[in-house]
Coordinates of C-alpha atoms and ligand atoms in Angstrom, one line a residue:
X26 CA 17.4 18.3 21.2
X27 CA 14.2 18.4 19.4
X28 CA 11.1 16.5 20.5
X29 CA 9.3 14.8 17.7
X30 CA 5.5 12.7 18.3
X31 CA 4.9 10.4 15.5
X32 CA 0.9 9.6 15.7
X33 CA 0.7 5.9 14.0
X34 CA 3.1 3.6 14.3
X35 CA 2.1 1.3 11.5
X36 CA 3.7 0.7 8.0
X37 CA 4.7 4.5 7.5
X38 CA 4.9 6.2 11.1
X39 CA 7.4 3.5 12.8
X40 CA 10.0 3.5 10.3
X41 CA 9.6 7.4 10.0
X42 CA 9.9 7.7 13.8
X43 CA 13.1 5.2 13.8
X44 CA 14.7 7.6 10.7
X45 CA 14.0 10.8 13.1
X46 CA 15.6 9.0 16.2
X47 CA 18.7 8.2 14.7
X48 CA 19.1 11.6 13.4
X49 CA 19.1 13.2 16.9
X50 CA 15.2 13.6 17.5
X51 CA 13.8 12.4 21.0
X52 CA 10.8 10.3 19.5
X53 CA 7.6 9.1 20.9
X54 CA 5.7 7.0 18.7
X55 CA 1.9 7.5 19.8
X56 CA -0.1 4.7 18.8
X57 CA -3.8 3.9 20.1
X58 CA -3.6 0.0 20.1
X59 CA -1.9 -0.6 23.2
X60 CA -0.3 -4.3 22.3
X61 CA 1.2 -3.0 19.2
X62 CA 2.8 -0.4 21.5
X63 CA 3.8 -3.1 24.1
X64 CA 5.6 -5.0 21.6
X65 CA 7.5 -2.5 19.9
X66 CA 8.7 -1.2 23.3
X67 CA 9.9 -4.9 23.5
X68 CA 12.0 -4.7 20.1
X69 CA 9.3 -6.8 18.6
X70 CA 8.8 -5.5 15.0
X71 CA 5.2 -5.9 13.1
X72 CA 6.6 -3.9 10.1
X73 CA 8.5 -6.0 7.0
X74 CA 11.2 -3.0 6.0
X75 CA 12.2 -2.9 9.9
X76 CA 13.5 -5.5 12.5
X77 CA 13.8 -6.4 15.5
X78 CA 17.7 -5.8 15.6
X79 CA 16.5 -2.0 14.0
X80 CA 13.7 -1.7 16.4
X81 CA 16.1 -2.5 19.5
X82 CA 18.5 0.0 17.9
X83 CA 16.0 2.8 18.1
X84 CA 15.0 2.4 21.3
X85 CA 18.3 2.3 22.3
X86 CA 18.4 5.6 20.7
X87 CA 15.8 8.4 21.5
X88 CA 12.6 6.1 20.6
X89 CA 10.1 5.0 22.3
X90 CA 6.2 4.0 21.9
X91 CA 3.1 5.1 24.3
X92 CA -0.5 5.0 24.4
X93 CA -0.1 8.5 26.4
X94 CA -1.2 11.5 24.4
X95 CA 0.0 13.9 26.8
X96 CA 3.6 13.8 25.5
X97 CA 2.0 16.1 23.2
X98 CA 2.4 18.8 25.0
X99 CA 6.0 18.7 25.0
X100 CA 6.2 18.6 21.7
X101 CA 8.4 20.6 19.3
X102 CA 7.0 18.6 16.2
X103 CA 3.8 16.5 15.4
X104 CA 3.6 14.0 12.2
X105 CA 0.4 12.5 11.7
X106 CA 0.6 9.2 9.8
X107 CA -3.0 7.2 10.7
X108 CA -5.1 5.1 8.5
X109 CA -7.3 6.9 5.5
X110 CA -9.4 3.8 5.0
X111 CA -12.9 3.8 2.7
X112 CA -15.8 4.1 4.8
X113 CA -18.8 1.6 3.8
X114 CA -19.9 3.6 0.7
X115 CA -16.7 3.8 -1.0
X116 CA -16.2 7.0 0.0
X117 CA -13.3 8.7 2.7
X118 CA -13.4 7.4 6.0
X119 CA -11.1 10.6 8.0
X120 CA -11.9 9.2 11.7
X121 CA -8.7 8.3 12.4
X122 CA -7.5 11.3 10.6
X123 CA -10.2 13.6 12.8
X124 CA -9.8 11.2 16.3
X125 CA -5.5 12.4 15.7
X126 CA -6.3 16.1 15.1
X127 CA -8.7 16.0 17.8
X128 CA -6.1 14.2 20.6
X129 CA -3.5 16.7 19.4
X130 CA -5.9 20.0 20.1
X131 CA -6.1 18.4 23.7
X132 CA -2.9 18.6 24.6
X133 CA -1.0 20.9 21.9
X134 CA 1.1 24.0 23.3
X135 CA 2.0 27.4 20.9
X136 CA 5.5 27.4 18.9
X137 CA 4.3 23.5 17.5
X138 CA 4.8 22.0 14.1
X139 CA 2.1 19.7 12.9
X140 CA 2.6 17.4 9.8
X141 CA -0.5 15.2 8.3
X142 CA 0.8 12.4 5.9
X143 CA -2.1 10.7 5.8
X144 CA -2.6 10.0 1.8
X145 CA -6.3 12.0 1.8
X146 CA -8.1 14.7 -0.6
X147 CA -7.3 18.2 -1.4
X148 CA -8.3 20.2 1.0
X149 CA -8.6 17.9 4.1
X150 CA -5.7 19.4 6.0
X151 CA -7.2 23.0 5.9
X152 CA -10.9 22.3 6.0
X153 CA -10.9 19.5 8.3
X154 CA -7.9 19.1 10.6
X155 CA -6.2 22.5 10.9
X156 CA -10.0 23.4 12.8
X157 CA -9.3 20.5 15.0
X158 CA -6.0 21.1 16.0
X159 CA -6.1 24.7 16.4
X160 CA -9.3 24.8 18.6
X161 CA -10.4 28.4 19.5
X162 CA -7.0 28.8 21.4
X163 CA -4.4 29.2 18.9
X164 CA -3.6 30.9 15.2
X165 CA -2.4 29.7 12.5
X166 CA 1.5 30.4 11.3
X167 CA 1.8 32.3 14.5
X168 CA 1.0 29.9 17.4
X169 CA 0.9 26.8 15.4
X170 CA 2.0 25.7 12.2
X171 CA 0.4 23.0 9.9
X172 CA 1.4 21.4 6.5
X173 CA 0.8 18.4 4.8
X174 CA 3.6 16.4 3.7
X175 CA 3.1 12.5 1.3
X176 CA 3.9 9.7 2.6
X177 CA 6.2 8.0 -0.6
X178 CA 7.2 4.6 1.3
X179 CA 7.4 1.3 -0.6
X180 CA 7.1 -1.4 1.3
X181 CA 9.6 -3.8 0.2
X182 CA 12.1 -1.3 -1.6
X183 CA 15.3 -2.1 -0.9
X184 CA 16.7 0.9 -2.8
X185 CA 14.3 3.8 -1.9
X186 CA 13.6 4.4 2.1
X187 CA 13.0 7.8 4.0
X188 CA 16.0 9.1 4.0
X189 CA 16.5 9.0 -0.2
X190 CA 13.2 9.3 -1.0
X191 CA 12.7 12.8 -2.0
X192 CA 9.9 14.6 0.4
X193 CA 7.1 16.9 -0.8
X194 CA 5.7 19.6 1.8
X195 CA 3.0 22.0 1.3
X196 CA 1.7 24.4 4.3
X197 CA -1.0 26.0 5.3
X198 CA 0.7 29.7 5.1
X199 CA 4.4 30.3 3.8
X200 CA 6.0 30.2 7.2
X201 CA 4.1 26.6 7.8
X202 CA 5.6 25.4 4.5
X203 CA 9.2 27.0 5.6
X204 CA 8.9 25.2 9.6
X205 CA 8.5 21.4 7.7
X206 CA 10.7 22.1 4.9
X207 CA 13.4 23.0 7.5
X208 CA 11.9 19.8 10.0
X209 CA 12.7 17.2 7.2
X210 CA 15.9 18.7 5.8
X211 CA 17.1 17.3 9.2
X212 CA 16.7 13.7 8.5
X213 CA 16.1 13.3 4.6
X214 CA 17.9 14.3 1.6
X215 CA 15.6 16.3 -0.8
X216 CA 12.9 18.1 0.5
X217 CA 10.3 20.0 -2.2
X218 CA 8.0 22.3 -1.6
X219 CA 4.6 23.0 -2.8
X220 CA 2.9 25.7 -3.3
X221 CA 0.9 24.9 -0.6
X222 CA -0.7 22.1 1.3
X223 CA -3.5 21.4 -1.8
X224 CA -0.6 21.0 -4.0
X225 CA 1.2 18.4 -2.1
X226 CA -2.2 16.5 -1.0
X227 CA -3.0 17.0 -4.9
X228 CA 0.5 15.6 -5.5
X229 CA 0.4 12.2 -3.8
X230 CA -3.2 11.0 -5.4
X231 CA -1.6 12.0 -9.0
X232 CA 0.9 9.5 -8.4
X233 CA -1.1 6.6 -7.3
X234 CA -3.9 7.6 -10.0
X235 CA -1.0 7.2 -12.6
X236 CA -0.2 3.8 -11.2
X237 CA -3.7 2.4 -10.8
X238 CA -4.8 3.6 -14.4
X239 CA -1.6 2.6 -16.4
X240 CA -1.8 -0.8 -14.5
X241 CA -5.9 -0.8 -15.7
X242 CA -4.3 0.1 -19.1
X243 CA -2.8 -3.4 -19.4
X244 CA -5.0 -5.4 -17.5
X245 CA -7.7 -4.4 -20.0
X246 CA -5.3 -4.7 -23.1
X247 CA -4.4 -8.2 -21.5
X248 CA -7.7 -9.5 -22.2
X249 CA -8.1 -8.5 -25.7
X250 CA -4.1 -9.4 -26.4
X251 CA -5.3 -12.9 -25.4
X252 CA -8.1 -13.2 -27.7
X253 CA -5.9 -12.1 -30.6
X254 CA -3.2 -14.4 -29.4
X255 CA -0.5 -11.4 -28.9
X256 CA 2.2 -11.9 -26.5
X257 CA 1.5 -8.5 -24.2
X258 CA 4.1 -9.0 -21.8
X259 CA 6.5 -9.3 -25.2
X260 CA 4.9 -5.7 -26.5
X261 CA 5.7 -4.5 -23.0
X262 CA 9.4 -4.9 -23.3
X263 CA 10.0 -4.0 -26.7
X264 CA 7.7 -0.8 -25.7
X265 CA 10.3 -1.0 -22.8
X266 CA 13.4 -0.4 -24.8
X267 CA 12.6 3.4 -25.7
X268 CA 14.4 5.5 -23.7
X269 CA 11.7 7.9 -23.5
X270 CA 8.3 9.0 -22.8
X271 CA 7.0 5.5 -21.8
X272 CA 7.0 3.9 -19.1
X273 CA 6.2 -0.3 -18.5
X274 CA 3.3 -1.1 -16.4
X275 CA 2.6 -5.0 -16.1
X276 CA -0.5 -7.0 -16.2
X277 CA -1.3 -8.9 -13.2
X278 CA -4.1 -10.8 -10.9
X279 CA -5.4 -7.4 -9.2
X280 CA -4.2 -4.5 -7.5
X281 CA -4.0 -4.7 -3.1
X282 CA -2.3 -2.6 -0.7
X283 CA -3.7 0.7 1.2
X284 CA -2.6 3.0 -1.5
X285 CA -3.7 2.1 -5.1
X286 CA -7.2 0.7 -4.8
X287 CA -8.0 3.3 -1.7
X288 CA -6.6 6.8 -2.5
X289 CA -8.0 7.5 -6.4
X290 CA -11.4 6.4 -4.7
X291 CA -10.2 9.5 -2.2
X292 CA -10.1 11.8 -5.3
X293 CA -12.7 11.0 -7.2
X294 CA -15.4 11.5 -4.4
X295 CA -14.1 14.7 -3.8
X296 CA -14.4 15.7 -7.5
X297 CA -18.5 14.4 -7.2
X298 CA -18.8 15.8 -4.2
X299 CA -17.8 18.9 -4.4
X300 CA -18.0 19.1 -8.0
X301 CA -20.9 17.0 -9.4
X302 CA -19.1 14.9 -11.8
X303 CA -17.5 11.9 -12.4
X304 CA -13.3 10.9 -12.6
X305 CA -13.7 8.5 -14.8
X306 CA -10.5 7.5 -15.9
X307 CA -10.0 6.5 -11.7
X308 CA -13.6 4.9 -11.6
X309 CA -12.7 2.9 -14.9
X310 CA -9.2 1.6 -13.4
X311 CA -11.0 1.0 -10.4
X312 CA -13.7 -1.5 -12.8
X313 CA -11.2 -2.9 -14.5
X314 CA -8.7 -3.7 -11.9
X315 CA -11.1 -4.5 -9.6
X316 CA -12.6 -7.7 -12.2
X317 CA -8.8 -8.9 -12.7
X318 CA -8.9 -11.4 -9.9
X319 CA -12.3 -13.0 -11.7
X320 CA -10.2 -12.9 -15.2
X321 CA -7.4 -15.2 -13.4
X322 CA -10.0 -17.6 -11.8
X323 CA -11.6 -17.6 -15.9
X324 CA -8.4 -17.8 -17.5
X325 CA -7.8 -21.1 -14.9
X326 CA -11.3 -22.8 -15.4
X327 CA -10.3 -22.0 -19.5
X328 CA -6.2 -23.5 -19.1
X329 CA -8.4 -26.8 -16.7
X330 CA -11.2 -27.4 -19.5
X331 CA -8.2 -27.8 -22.0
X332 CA -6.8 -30.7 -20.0
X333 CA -10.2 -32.3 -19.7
X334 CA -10.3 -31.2 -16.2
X335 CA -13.4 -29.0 -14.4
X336 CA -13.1 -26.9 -11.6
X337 CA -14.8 -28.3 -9.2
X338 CA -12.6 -31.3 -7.6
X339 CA -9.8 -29.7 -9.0
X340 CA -6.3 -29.5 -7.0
X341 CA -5.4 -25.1 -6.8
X342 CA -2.5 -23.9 -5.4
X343 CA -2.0 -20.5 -4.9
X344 CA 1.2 -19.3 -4.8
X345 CA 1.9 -16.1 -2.3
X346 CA -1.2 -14.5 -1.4
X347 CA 0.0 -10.9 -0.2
X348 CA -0.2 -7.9 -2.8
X349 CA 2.9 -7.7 -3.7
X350 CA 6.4 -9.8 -3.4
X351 CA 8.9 -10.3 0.1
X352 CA 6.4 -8.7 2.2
X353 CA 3.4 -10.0 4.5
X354 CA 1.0 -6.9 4.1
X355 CA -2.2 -8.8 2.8
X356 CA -4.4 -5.6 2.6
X357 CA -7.0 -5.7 -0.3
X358 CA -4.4 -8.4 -1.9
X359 CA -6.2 -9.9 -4.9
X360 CA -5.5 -13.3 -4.0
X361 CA -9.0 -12.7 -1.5
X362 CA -12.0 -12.4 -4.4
X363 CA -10.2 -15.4 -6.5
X364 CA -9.6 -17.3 -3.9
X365 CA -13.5 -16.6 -2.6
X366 CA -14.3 -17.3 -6.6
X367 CA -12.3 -20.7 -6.8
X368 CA -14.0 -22.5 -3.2
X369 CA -17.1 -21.3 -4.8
X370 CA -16.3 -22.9 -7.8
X371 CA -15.7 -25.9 -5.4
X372 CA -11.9 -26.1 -6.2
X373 CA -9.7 -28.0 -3.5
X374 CA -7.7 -25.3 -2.6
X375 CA -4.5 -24.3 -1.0
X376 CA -1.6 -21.7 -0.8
X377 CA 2.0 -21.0 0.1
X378 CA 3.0 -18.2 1.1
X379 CA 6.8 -17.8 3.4
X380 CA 5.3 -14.8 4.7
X381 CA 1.4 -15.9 5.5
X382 CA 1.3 -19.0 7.8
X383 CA -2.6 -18.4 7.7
X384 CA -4.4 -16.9 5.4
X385 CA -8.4 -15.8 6.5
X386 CA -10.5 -14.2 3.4
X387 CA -13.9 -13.6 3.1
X388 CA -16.7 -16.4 0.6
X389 CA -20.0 -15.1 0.5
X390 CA -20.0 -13.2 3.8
X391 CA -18.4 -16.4 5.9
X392 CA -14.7 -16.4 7.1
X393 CA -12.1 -19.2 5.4
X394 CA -9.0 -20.0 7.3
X395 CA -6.2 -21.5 5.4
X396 CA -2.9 -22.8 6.1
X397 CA 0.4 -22.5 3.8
X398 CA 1.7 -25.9 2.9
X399 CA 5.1 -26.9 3.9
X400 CA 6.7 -27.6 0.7
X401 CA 5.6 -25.7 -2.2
X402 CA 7.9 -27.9 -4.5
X403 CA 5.7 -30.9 -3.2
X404 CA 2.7 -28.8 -3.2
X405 CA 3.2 -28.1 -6.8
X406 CA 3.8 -31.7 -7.8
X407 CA 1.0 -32.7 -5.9
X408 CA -2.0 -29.7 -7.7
X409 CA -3.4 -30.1 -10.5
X410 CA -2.8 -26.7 -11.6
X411 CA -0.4 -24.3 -9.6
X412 CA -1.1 -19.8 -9.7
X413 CA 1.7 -18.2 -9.3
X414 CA 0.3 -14.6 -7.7
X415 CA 3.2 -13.5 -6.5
X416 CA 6.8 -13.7 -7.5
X417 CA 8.4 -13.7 -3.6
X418 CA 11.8 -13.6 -4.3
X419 CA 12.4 -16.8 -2.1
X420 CA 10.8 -18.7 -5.2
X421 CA 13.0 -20.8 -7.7
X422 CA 10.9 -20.2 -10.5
X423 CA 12.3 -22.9 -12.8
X424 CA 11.9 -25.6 -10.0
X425 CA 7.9 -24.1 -9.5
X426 CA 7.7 -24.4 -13.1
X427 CA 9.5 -28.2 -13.7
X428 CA 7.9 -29.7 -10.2
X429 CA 4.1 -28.3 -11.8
X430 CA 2.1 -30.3 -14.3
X431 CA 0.1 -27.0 -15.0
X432 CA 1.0 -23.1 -14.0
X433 CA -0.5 -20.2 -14.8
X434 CA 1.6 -17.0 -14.6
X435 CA -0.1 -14.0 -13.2
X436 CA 3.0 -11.9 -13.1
X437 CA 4.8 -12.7 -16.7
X438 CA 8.0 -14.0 -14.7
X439 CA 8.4 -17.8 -15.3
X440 CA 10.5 -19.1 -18.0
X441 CA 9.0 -20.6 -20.9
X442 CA 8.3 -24.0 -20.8
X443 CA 5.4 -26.8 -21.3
X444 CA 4.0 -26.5 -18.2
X445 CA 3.5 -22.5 -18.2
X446 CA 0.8 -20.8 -19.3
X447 CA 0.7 -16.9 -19.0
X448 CA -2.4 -15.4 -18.2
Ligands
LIG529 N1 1.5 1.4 3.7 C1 2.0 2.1 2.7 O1 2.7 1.5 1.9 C2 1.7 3.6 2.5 C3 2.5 4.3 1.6 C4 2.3 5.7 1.5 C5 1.3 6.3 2.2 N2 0.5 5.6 3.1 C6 -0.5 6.3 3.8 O2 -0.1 6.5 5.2 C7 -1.2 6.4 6.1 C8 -0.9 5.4 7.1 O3 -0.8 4.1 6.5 P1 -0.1 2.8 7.2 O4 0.0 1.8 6.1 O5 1.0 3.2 8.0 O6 -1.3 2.4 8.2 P2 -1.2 1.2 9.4 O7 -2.6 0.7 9.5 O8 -0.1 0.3 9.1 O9 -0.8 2.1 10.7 C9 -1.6 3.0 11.2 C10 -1.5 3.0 12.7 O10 -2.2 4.2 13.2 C11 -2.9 3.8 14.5 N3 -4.0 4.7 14.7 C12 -5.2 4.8 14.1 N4 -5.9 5.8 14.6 C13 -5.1 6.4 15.5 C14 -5.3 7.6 16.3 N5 -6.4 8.3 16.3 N6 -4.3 7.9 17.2 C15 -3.1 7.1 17.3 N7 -2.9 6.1 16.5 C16 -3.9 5.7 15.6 C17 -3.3 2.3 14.2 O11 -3.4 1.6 15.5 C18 -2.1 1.8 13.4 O12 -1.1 1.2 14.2 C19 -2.4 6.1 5.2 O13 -3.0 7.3 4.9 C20 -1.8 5.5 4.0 O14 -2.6 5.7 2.8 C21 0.7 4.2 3.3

């Protein structure tokens, strides 16, 4: 039996570790924050896609989480799936990427694979953890093998997990890119490999960079669509209907998550750094998308002054506050700058959200705790105008839209009707 080590057991390394464990791997989930790793040892789930009854069934099977590093050593496989955060500048923050390759030198043995999924820039896994990992004591494609290999999860998807998702691996040498080709053909269907681990880092940012600039795309032709009184989100499905070469982004209140407003930012400081210019189709999405929370709070002071009413003293609910529907991941979700825009505003404010019982964001460098309201329906009668940021699937949209005297549509999704306004 094969012994994997999955380093991370957050959104992407505990469902990957479960998927391993069920197809035969002995798994030990290596995590550094010792109550997450007390809780899933106790079947208690932090991740949407997986539950507790999926959790329990894994560690019935070969899983198991630990703080210990030294099950390293025993290791037939390593798959590295930590945070790639920005660092205070904007630019890469690879601690956690560094602090993994640095625990796994400790304690690695020769005849190891050892995967980085971490989304991160070209050249990371050669330049900067391949010399970590490999110390002074072992060679590379003879002793140890390293390749990088994207991380493709979506949160949420109910159609695409890791086992149908197809896999793209690059290594280091041609027998690294052979070792995690043959590793994942184990547990998921298609496996493609890159020429080499460049490639498949290169791979992962070209996806995300075509999401967050097709999404600035109509965030910015929102705005002018508005002015010319042009039904966008019309345009968008008759542009929809043409069986080929387009594909329909939607406008919406901002972009959140750890992948789209993190990993162009990844790219494009490597292109100034090592380059000396600018990406600036990533750092124009990254303008653009970045003001579309402040467009929503305008486009609510505008659809208030209409009805005679001002901002301030106004009744706002916010509906769903995470960055993007069914799920409770909040990171960088939009609903944060307008919410911080609205209290300054002095709006009254308040949310729902089934999956955030209490929602903490940032106004002018102080902390705001809020907490959902009970019944939205009642919440929405009660507002003087209602934002629907997110269309969690628990929502009867024609009840949101008949119990509100005022709603603006972020997301294009309500039916038509007195009450709506789309932004
Ligand atoms: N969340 C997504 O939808 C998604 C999708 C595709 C790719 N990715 C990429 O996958 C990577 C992981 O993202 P995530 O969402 O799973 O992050 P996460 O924050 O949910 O989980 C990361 C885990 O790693 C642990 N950790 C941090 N440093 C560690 C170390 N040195 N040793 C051991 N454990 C450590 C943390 O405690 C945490 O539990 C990122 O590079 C991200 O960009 C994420």
């Amino acid at each position: 039996m094969k012994r994997l080590v999955v380093i991370g057991q957050g959104y992407v390394g505990l469902p990957m570790a479960l998927r391993a464990a069920h197809a035969g791997f002995s798994v030990i989930g290596l995590d550094t924050n010792a109550s997450l790793v007390e809780a899933v040892n106790a079947g208690r789930s932090h991740i949407d896609d997986i539950t507790d009854e999926e959790l329990t069934s894994g560690l019935n099977a070969r899983y198991s989480a630990s703080t210990d590093a030294s099950c390293i050593a025993d290791a037939d496989v390593v798959v590295v799936c930590v945070p790639t955060p920005l660092s205070e500048d904007g630019g890469p923050d690879l601690g956690p990427v560094e602090g993994a390759a640095r625990t796994i030198g400790a304690h690695i043995q020769a005849e190891t694979l050892v995967i980085l999924e971490s989304t991160t820039y070209p050249g990371t896994t050669e330049e900067v953890f391949a010399p970590l990992v490999l110390g002074s004591k072992f060679r590379l494609g003879e002793d140890i093998n390293i390749a990088f290999s994207p991380e493709r999860i979506d949160p949420g998807n109910k159609t695409y997990g890791v086992q149908n998702t197809p896999k793209v691996v690059g290594g280091l040498t041609k027998e690294c890119s052979r070792a995690a080709r043959d590793f994942y053909s184990m547990f998921i269907d298609t496996v493609v490999e890159a020429k080499g681990a460049k490639e498949a880092e290169m791979a992962k940012l070209l996806e995300n960079t075509f999401r967050h600039v097709n999404i600035a795309l109509v965030n910015e032709m929102l705005r002018f669509c508005h002015e010319l009184d042009i039904d966008l989100w019309d345009a968008i499905d008759c542009a929809a209907t043409k069986p080929f070469g387009y594909m329909a982004f939607r406008p919406g209140p901002g972009v959140g998550g750890h992948c789209i407003p993190v990993d162009p930012s990844y790219l494009s400081h490597r292109v100034k750094a090592r380059l000396g210019y600018a990406f600036r189709m990533v750092e124009l999405a990254e303008e653009i998308n970045t003001a579309a929370p402040l467009y929503v709070a305008n486009r609510l002071w505008k659809a208030l002054n209409e009805h005679k009413m001002a901002v301030k003293g106004a009744k706002v609910l916010l509906l769903g506050v995470t960055y993007k529907p069914d799920i409770s991941d909040r990171r960088q979700s939009p609903a944060d700058p307008l919410g911080s825009r609205l209290l300054s505003w002095g709006a009254d404010l308040s949310y729902h959200d089934p999956h955030v019982p209490t929602w903490s964001f940032e106004k002018n460098g102080n902390s705001t705790t809020l907490t959902s309201v009970d019944n939205v329906y009642d919440a929405c009668a009660e507002a003087d105008i209602v934002v629907l940021l997110q269309q969690h699937s628990q929502y009867d949209l024609s009840r949101l839209a008949s119990s509100s005297r005022l709603l603006l549509d972020t997301r294009g999704v309500m039916p038509a009707g007195e009450s709506v306004t789309c932004i």
